[in-house]
Coordinates of C-alpha atoms in Angstrom, one line a residue:
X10 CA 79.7 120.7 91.1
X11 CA 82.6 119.6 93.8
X12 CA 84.3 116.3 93.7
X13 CA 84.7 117.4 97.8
X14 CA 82.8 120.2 99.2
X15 CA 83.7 120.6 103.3
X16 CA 81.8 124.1 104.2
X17 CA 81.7 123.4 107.8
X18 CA 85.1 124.6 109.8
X19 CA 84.3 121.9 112.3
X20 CA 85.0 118.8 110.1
X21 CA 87.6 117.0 111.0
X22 CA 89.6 114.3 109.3
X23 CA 91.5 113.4 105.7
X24 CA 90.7 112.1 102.4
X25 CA 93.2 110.0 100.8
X26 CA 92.5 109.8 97.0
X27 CA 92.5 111.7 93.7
X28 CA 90.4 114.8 94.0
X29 CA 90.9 118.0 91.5
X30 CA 91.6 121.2 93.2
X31 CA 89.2 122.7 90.5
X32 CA 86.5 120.7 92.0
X33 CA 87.6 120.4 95.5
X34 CA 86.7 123.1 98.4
X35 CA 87.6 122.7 102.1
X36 CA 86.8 125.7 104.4
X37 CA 90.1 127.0 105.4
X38 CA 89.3 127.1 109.0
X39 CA 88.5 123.2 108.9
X40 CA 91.3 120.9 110.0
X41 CA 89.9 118.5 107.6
X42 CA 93.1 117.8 104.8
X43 CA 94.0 115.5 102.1
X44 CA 96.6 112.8 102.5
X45 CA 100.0 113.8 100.4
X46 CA 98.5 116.8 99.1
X47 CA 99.9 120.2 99.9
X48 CA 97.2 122.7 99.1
X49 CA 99.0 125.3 97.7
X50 CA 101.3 123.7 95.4
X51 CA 98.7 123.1 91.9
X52 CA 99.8 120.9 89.0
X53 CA 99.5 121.4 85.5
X54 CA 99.9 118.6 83.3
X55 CA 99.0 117.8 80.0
X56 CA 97.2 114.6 81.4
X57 CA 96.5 113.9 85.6
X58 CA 97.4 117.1 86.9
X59 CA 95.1 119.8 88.7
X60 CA 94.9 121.8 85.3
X61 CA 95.7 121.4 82.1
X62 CA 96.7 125.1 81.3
X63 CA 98.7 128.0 83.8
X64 CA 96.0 130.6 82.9
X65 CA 93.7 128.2 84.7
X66 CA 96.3 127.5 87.4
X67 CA 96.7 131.6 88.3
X68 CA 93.3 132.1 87.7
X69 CA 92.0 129.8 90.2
X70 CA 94.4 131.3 93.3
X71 CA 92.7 133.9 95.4
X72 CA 93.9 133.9 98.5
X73 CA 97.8 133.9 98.3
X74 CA 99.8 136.1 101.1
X75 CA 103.4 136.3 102.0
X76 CA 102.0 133.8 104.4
X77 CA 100.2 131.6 101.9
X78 CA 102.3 131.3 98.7
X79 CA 101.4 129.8 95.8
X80 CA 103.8 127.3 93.8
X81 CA 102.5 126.0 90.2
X82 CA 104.2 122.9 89.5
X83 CA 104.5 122.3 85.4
X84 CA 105.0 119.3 84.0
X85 CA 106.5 118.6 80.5
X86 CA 105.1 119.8 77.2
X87 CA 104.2 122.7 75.0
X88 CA 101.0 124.7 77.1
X89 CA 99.6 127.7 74.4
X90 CA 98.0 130.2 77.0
X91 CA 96.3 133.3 76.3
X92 CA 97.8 135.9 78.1
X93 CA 98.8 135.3 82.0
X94 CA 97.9 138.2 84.7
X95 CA 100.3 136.6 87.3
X96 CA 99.4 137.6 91.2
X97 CA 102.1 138.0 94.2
X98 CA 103.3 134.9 96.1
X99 CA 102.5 132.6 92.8
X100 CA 105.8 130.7 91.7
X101 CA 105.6 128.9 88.2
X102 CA 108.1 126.3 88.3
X103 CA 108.8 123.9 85.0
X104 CA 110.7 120.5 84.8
X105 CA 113.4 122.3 83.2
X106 CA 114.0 124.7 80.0
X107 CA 113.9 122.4 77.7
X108 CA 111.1 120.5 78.8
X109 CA 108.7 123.3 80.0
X110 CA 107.4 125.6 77.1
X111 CA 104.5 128.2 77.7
X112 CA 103.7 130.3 74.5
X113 CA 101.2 132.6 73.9
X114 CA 98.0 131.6 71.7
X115 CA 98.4 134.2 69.6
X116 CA 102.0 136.2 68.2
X117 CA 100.9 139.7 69.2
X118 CA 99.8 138.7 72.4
X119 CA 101.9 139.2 76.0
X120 CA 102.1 135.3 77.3
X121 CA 102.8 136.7 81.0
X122 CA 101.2 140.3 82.6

């Protein structure tokens, strides 16, 4: 189920708006964009952000290139992740070291692959 689903790489024009990435498709030939939103940078917040975990972030890029990177914005807070398989050209950025804290669900567990 898509909050905006553009399958046709004729469409042109914008949406201005809140629309999840996680429910949001646009065929990547299409001109068709939304307003303030760069595509490849995702949010993960613990409230209003595109996720609300990192796994889910990584998980849902499958396209990045050394032409198409990846940055994962995360906001404030503690995230407990199960273990991360990160991908080339994804950056996780956090708002700052003490701020920012990504643990692993579970002690014996790797948090990042």
């Amino acid at each position: 189920d898509f909050d905006l689903n553009i399958l046709h790489p004729g469409t042109t024009g914008n949406f201005s708006g809140n629309a999840r990435i996680s429910n949001t498709f646009i065929n990547s030939s299409s001109p068709f964009y939304i307003v303030n939103k760069d595509s490849q940078i995702i949010t993960v917040a613990k409230k209003g952000g595109d996720f609300s975990s990192v796994k889910q972030a990584v998980d849902y890029i499958t396209d990045a290139t050394s032409s198409k990177p990846y940055t994962i914005r995360v906001g404030a807070g503690i995230f407990i992740e199960d273990t991360i398989t990160m991908k080339q050209y994804v950056y996780v950025v956090g708002a700052g070291d003490q701020s920012t804290i990504i643990q692993a669900s579970n002690s014996t567990n790797t948090i990042i692959i």
